XYZ file of C-alpha atoms in Angstrom:
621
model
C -5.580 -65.463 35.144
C -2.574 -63.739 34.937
C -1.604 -60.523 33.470
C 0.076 -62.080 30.602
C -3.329 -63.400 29.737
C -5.239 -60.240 30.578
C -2.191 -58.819 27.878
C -3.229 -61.690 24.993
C -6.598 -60.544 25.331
C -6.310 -56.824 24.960
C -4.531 -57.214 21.783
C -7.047 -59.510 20.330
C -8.766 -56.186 20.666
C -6.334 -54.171 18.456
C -6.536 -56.945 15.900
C -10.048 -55.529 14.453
C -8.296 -52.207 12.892
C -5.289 -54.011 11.802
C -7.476 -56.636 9.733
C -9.903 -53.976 8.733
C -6.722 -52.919 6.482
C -5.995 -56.385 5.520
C -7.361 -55.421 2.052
C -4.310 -53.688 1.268
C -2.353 -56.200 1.959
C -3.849 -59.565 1.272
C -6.505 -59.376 -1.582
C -5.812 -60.640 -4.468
C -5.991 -57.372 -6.992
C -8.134 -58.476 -10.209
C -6.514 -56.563 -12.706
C -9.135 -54.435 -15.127
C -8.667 -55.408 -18.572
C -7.940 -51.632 -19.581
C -6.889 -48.786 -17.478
C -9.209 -45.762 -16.135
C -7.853 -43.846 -19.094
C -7.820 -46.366 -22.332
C -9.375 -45.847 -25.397
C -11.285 -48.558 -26.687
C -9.127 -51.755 -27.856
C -6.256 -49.999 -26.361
C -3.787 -52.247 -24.645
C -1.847 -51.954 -21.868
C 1.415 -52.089 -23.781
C 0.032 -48.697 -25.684
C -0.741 -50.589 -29.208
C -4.336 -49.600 -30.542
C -4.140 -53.768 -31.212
C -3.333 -54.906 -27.896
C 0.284 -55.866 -28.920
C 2.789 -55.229 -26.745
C 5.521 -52.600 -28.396
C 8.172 -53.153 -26.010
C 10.071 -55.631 -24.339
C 8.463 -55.940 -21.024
C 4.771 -54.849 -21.318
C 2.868 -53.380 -18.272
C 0.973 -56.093 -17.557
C 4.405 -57.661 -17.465
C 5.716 -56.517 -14.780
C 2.949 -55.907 -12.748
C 1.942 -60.099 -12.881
C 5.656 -60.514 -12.139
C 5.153 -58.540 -9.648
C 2.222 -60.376 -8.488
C 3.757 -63.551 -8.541
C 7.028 -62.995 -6.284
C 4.659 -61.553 -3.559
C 3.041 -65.172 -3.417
C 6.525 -65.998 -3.191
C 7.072 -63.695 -0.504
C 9.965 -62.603 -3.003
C 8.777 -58.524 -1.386
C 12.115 -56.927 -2.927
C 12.083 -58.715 -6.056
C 8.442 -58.341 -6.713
C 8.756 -54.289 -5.221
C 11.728 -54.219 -7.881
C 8.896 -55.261 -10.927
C 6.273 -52.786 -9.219
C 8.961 -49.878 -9.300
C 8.962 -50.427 -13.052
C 5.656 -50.562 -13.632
C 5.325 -47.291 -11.229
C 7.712 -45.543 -13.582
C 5.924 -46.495 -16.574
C 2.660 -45.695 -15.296
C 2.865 -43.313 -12.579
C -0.965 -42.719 -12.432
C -2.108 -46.012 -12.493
C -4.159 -46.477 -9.240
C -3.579 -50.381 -9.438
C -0.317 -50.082 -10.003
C 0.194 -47.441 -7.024
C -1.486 -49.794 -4.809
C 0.635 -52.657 -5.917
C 3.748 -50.520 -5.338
C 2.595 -49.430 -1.712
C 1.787 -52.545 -0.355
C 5.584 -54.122 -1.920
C 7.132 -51.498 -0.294
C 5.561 -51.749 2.963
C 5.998 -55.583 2.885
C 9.666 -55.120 1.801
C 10.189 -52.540 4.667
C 10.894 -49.196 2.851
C 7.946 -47.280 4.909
C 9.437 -43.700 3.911
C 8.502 -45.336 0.520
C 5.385 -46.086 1.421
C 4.331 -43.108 2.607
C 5.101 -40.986 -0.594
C 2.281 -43.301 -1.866
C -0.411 -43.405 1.153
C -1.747 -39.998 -0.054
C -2.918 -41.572 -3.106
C -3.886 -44.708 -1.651
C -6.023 -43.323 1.207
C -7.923 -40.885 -2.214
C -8.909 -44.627 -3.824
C -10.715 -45.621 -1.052
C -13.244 -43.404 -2.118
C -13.789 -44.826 -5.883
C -16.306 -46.755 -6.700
C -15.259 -50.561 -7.790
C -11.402 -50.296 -6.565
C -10.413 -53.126 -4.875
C -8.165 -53.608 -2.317
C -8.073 -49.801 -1.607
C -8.265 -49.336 2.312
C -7.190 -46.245 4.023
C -5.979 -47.581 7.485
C -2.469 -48.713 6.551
C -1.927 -45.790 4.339
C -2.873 -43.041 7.307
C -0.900 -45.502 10.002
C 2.060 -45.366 7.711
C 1.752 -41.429 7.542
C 1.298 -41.202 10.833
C 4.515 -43.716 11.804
C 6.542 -40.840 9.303
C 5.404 -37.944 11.347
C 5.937 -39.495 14.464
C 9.698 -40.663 13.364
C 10.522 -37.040 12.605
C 9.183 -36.102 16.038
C 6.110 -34.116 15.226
C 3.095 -35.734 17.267
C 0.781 -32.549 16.265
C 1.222 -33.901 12.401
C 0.389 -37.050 13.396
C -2.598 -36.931 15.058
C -5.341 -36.509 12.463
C -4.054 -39.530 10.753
C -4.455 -41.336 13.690
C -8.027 -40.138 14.261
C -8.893 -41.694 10.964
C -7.803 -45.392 12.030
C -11.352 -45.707 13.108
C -14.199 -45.574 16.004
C -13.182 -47.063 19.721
C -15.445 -49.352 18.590
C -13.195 -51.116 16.071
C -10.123 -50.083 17.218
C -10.252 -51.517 20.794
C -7.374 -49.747 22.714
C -5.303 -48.886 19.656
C -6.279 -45.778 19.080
C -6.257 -44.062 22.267
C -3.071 -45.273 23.650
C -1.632 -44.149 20.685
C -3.084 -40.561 21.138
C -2.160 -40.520 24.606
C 1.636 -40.555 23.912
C 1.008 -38.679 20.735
C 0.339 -36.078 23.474
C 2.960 -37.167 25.725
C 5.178 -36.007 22.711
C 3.674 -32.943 22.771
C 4.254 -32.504 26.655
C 0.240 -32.343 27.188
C -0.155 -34.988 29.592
C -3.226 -33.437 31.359
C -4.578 -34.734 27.707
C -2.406 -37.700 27.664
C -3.903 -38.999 31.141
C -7.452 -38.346 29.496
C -6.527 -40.571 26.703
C -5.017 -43.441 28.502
C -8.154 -43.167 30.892
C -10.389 -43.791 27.751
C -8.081 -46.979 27.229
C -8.408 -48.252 30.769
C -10.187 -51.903 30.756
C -13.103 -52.770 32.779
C -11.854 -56.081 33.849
C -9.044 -56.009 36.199
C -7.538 -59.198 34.381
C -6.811 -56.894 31.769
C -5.460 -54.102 33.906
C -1.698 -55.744 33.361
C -0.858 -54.510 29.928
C -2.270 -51.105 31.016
C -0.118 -50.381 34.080
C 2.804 -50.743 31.833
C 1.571 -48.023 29.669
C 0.225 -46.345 32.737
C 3.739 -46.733 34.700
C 5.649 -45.496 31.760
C 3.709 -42.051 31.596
C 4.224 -41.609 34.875
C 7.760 -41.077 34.702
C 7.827 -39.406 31.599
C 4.927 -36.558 32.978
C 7.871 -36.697 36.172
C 7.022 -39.240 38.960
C 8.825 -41.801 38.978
C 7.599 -43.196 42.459
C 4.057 -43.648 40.709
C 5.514 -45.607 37.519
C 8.098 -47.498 40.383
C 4.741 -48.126 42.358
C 2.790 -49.585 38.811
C 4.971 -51.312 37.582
C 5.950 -53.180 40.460
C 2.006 -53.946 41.089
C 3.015 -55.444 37.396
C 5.404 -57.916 38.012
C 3.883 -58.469 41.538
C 0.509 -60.108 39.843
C 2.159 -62.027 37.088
C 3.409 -65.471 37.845
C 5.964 -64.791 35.248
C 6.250 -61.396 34.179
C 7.430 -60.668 31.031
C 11.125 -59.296 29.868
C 9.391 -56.314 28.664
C 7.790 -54.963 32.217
C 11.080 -56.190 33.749
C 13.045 -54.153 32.016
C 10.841 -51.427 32.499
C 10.573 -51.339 36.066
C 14.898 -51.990 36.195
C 14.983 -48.713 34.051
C 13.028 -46.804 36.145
C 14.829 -47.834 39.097
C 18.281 -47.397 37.732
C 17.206 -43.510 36.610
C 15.874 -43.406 40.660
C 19.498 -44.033 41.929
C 18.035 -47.453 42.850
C 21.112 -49.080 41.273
C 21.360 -52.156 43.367
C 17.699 -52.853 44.066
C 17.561 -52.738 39.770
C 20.622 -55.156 39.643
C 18.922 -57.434 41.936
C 15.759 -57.483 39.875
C 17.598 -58.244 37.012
C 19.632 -60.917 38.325
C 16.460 -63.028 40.091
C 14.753 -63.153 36.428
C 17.646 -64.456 34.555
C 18.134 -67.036 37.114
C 14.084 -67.834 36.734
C 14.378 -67.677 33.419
C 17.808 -68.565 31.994
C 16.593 -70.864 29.588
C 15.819 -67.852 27.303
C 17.131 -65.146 28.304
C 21.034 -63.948 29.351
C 21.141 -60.597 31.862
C 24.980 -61.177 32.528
C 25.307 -57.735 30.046
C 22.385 -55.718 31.681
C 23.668 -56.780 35.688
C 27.017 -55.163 34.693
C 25.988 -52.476 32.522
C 26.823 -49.235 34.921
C 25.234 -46.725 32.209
C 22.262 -45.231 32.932
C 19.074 -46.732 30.644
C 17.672 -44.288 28.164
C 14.141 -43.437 29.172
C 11.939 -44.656 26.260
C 10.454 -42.347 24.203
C 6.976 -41.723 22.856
C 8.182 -43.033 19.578
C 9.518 -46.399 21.414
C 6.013 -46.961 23.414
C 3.715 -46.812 20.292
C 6.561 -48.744 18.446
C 5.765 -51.628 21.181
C 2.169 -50.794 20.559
C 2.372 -52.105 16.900
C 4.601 -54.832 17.843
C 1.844 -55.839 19.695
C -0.724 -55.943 17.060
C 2.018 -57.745 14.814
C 2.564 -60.118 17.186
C -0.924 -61.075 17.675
C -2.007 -61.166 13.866
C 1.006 -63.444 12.918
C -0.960 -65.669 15.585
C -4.179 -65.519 14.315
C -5.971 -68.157 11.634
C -6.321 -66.065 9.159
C -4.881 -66.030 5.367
C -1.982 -63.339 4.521
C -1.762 -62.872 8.500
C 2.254 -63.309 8.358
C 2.085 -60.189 5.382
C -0.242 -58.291 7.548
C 1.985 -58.830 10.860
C 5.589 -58.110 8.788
C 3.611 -55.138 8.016
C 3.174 -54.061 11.433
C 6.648 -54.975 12.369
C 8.064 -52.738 10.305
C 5.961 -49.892 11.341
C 7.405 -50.692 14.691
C 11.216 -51.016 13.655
C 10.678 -47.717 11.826
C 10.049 -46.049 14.816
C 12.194 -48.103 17.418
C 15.130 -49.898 14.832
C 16.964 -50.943 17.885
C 14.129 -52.699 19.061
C 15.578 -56.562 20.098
C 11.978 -57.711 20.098
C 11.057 -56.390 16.964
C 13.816 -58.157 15.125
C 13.229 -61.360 16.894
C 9.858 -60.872 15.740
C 10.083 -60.132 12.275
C 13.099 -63.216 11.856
C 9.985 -65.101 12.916
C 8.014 -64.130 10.486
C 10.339 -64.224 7.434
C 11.691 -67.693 8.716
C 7.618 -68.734 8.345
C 7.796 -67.031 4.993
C 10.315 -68.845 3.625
C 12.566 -66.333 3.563
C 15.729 -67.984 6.231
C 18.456 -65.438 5.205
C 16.585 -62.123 6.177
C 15.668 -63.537 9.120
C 19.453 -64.269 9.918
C 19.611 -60.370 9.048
C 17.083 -59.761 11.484
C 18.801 -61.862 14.085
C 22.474 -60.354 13.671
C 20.797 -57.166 14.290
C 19.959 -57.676 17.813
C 22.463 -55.931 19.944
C 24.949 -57.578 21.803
C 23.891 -56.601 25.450
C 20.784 -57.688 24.715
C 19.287 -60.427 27.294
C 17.909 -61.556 23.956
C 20.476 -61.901 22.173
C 21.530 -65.376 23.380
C 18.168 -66.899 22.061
C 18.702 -64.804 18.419
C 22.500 -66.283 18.128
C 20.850 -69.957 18.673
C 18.078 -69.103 16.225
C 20.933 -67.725 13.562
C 23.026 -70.829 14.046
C 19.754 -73.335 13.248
C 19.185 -71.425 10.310
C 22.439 -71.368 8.839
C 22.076 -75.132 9.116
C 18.663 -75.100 7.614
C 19.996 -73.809 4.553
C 22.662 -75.813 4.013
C 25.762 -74.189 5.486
C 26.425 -76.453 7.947
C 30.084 -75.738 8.940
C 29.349 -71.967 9.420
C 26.447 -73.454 12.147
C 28.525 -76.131 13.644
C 31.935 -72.843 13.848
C 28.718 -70.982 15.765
C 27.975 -73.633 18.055
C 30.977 -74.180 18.720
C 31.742 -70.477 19.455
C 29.200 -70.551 21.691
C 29.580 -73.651 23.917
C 33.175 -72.180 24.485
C 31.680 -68.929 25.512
C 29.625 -69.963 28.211
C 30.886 -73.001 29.730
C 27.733 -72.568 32.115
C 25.140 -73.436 29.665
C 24.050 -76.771 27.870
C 22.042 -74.890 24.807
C 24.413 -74.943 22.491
C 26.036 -77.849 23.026
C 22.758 -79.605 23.039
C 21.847 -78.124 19.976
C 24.963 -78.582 18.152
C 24.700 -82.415 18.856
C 21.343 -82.299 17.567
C 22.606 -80.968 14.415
C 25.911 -83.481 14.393
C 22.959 -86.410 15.001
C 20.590 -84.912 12.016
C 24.384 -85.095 9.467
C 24.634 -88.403 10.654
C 27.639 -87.475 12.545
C 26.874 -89.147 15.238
C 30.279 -90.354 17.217
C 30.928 -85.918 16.741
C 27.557 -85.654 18.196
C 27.400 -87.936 21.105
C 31.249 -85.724 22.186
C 28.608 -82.017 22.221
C 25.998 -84.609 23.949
C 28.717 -85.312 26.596
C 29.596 -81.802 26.811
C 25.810 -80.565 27.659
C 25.389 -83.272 30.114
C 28.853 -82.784 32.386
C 27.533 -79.542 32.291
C 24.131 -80.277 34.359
C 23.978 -78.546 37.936
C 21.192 -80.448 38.950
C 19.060 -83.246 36.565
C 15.981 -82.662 35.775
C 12.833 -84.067 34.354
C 12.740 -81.459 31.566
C 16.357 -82.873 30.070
C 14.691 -86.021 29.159
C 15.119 -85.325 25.575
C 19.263 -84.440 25.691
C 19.591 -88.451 27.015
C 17.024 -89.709 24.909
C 18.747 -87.979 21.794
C 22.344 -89.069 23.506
C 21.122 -92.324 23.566
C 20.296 -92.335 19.329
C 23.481 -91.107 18.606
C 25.167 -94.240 21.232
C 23.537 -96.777 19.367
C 24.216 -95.259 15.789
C 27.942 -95.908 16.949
C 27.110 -99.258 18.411
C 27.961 -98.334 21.954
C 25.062 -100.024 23.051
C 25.639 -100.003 26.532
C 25.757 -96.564 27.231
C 22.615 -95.855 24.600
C 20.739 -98.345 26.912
C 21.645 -96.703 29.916
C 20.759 -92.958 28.430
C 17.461 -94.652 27.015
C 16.477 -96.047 30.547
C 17.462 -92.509 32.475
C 14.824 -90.798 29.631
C 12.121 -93.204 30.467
C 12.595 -92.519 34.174
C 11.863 -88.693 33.465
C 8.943 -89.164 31.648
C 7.339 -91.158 34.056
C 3.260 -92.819 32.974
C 1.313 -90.700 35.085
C 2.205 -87.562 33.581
C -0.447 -86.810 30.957
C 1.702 -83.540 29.485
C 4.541 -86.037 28.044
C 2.788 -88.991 27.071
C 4.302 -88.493 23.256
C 8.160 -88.592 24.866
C 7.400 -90.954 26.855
C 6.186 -93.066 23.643
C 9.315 -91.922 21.548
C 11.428 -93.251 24.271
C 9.460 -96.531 24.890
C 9.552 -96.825 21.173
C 13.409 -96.542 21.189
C 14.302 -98.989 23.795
C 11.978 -101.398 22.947
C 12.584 -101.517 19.155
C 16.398 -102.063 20.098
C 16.235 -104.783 22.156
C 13.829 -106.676 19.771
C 16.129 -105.845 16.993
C 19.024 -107.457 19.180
C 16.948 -110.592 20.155
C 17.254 -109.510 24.028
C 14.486 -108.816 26.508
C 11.746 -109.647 23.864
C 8.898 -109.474 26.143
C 9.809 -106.365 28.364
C 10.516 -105.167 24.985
C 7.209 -105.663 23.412
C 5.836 -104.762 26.435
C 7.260 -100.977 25.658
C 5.770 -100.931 22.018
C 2.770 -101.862 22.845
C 2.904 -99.319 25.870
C 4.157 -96.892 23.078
C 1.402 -97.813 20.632
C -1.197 -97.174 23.202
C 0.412 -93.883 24.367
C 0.651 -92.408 20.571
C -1.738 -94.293 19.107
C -1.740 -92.344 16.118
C 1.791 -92.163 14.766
C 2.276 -94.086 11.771
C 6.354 -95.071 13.079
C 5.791 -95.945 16.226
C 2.883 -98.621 15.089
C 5.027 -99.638 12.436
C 7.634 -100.524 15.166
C 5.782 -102.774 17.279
C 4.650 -104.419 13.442
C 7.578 -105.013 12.585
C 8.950 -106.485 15.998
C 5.830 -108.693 15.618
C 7.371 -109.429 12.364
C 11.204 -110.226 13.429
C 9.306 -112.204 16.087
C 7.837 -114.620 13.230
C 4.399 -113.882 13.922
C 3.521 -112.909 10.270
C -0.548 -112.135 11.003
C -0.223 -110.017 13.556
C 2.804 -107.956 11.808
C 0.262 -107.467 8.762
C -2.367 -106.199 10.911
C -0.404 -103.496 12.466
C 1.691 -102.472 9.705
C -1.494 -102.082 7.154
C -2.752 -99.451 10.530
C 0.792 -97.773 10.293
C 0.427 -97.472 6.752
C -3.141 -95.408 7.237
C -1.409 -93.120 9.478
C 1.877 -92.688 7.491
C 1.343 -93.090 4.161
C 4.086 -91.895 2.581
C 7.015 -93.833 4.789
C 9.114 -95.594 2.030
C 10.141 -98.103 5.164
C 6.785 -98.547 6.350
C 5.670 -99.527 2.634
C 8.471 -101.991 2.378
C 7.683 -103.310 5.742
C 4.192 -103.982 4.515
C 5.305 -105.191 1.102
C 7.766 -107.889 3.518
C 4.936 -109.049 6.014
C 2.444 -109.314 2.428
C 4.727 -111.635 1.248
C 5.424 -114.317 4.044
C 1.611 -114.889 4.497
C 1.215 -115.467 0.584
C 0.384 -112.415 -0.440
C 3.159 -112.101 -3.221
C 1.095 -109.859 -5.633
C 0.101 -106.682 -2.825
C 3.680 -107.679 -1.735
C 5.502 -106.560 -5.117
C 2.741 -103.759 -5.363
C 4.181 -102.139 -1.729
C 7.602 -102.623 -3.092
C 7.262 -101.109 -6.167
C 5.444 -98.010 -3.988
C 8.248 -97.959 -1.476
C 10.019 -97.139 -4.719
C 8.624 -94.327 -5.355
C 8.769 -92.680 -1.946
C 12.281 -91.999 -2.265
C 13.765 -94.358 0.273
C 17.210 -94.624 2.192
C 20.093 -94.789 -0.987
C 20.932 -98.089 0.763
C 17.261 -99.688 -0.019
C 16.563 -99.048 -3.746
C 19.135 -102.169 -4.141
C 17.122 -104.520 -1.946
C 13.985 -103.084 -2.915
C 14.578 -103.703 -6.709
C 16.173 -106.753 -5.837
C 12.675 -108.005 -3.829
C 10.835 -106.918 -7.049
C 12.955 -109.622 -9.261
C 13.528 -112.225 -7.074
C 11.336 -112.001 -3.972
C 12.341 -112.157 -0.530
C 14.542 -114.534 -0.333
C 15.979 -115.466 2.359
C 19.408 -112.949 1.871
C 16.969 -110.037 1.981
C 14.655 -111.062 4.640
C 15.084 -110.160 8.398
C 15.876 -113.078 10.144
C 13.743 -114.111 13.018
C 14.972 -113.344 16.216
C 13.412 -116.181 18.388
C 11.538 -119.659 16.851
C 7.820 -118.404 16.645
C 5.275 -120.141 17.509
C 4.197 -122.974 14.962
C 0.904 -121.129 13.921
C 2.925 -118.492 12.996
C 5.537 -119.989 11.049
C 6.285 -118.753 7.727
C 8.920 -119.823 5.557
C 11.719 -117.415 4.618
C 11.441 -117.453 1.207
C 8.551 -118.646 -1.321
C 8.587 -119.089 -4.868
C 7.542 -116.380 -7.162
C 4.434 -116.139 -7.468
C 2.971 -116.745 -11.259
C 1.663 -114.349 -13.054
């Protein structure tokens, strides 16, 4: 296993504290009827009668509140908490409200003026929701921003036993005293946190390297962190750009350029190094604040992955702890756009994106993410100027010219589309089996723009890269066999190699819903009525609620005289908001039937047990 593994699994480990405080975050607060301090039938609005005196009553705001949190609306629901808070300072439900919307919204210094009093209800007696390991985090995060590690250490010691904590809290203690310039203590600390299992030593050394060169020898962190990217197959960014760092402050310039340069070769799908290969400044040794900032990245990272319910909350949470301590962290904000793009919430996370600085090997991959967003909520032309920008910028890369034809093909602008297609493929060094999908999607756009030819030739060249023996791409392959052999049937050319694909297809994805109802329906253009029926009632199991599928169905009911289901699947195809250019037909089938205007015509004479007439009469009722 490599260390990248051993890495997964030792943050599992922190996951235990961090869900331990999940209360604060994720339970659903039952509101008391009164507060601690109401006399009997008073209301929250103040009226001995329970009638609210002013315009917005307490319990106003705070359900408001309430309800644009399960909209992951943070700021807007933090904005109805902060009214609340001002009208009732001292209510312990509404403080907890208030600390959790800030913390989800960000604004930790916030936060922390309200941990004290969070952290006291986790004493009381029927308060739910109260926990106190966010709140003394949070504090600690604050004392640990303003550089005093001493201040922040008893918070820390009240996150919770080893036993529940997993490696959390002692890394975290051992650069608390690395701040402090204790690093006899420090080493005793990390020690505590060193695994048993030498899979998970990976994660470690990196922690282990990096306090080496801050406690002043940099051969030893050179030496571990090497013995890092040595074990793993593919090492992350993160150790890296450790180890180049450490090199570059050891005068090792050129070995560090080198380093840089063979990953971004390895890896240039996602990363860009161009920036850090030039960069002659010398990298700024991380501080202790950066190193338990990656710490709760960590943990974020690994909650948002876990099945669990307010996970993505819990994870922004930690996030934000992290970008509090480290806010130029390029990680953390490609982290946290994740996580508000999950939640919804597509503009912050192109605020998240924006923020990740321009040398920055990650800053390629956050541009991308930006542009697909923009597009995602409906400002197009600002993606497509992005794209654009980009495929001009480097003329070495097929990215974003791949992805801006993807977005061209998905506006139905397909001849503008097939042009960025064009683009990414003159751009290919050497064809692979991984671009499958840029002539496959090159191909959709051809044959939108009836340059059937070429499409056929882009369609075939996909195929060949997917080949049948490779079990990790039998659903391309079926897209593609799909594709091709839909076309030709729909053309009346190559009818059996091009059942021969869809049933291929059908047997390779057996359960998607379109792809069954494409060898159905070529059964159907084919004439043979029974078999059409057969296969498009299965498509309709797996996809019911494919307006074309349902009129399929309702077309294949009708020529083997079953008019009634046949209007029935109309009239539901109706409903399923089809293609603009089928309500016509579709109503049209509902008042006349097929006849023969509306049907598909047959593309070959079928055999004579399978004959069907084109039209029937209407069926009486």
């Amino acid at each position: 296993m490599s260390a990248k593994a051993g890495r997964v699994l030792i943050i599992a480990s922190f996951v235990a504290l961090a869900l331990g405080a999940a209360a604060v975050i994720g339970v659903d607060l039952v509101r008391r009827d009164q507060p601690a301090n109401a006399q009997p039938g008073q209301g929250r609005g103040g009226d001995p009668q329970g009638r609210v005196r002013q315009p917005r009553s307490l319990d106003g705001l705070y359900l408001s509140a309430r309800v644009a949190e399960q909209a992951r609306d943070y700021e807007g629901g933090l904005a109805q908490a902060e009214l609340a808070l001002r009208r009732a300072p001292d209510d312990p439900y509404v403080q907890l409200l208030t600390f959790r919307l800030r913390l989800l919204a960000g604004k930790i210094s916030a936060a922390a003026e309200l941990a004290p009093k969070v952290i006291a209800m986790s004493s009381v007696d029927g308060m739910p929701g109260a926990n106190d390991g966010l709140p003394n985090l949070t504090l600690a995060v604050m004392a640990i921003r303003k550089g005093d590690f001493k201040a922040a250490e008893p918070y820390v010691a009240k996150l919770g036993d080893d036993a529940s904590t997993g490696l959390m809290r002692p890394i975290i203690e051992a650069w608390l005293k690395v701040g402090q310039k204790d690093f006899a203590a420090a080493r005793g600390r990390l020690e505590a946190a060193r695994p048993d299992d030498e899979v998970l030593m990976g994660l470690f050394r990196i922690y282990d390297g990096l306090f080496e060169e801050a406690a002043g020898d940099r051969d030893a962190a050179e030496r571990k962190l090497r013995e890092v990217v040595k074990q793993d197959e593919v090492a992350p960014l993160r150790t890296v750009l450790a180890l180049a760092g450490v090199l570059r402050r050891a005068g090792k310039t050129s070995e560090a350029r080198d380093l840089l340069r063979k990953y971004g070769e390895a890896n240039a799908d996602a990363v860009v190094m161009d920036n850090l290969v030039r960069n002659d400044s010398l990298p700024r040794q991380p501080t202790p604040a950066d190193v338990i900032a990656d710490v709760l990245l960590d943990i974020g990272s690994a909650i948002a992955g876990a099945q669990r319910e307010n996970a993505g909350d819990l994870a922004l949470v930690f996030v934000w702890l992290a970008l509090e301590l480290s806010p130029t962290s390029d990680n953390a904000h490609l982290v946290a756009a994740d996580l508000l793009e999950s939640g919804d919430l597509p503009d912050k996370a192109i605020v998240q994106l924006n923020a990740v600085d321009a040398a920055s090997p990650l800053q390629w991959r956050a541009r991308m993410k930006a542009a697909a967003l923009l597009a995602d909520t409906g400002k197009t032309e600002e993606s497509i100027k992005a794209l654009q920008a980009m495929v001009s910028e480097r003329p070495e890369r097929i990215d974003a010219a791949a992805a801006l034809g993807d977005l061209l093909r998905s506006k139905e602008r397909y001849a503008e589309a097939v042009k960025a297609y064009d683009t990414a493929v003159t751009r290919l060094r050497n064809v692979e089996d991984r671009h499958w999908a840029l002539f496959y999607a090159r191909g959709i756009a051809l044959e939108r723009i009836k340059d059937w030819p070429r499409a056929e030739a882009d369609f075939r060249r996909a195929l060949s890269m997917v080949p049948p023996d490779d079990e990790g791409k039998r659903r391309s392959r079926g897209f593609v066999l799909n594709y091709l052999g839909y076309s030709w049937i729909d053309q009346g050319i190559n009818l059996d190699e091009g059942l021969k694909l869809l049933t291929e297809a059908v047997e390779l994805v057996p359960n998607d819903g379109a792809i069954t109802d494409s060898l159905g329906w070529a059964y159907y253009r084919l004439g043979q009525y029974e078999r059409a029926v057969t296969l498009l009632e299965k498509a309709i199991q797996l996809k019911a609620d494919d307006a074309t599928i349902v009129e399929h169905l309702g077309d294949a009911y009708w020529h083997v005289g079953r008019q009634r289901e046949a209007r029935f699947q109309w009239e539901r195809a109706l409903r399923q908001k089809p293609e603009p250019d089928r309500v016509d037909p579709l109503n049209r089938k509902l008042a006349e039937g097929l006849t023969r205007e509306l049907d598909q015509p047959t593309v070959t004479k079928p055999p004579a047990a399978d004959t069907a007439p084109a039209e029937k009469p209407a069926e009486k009722k």
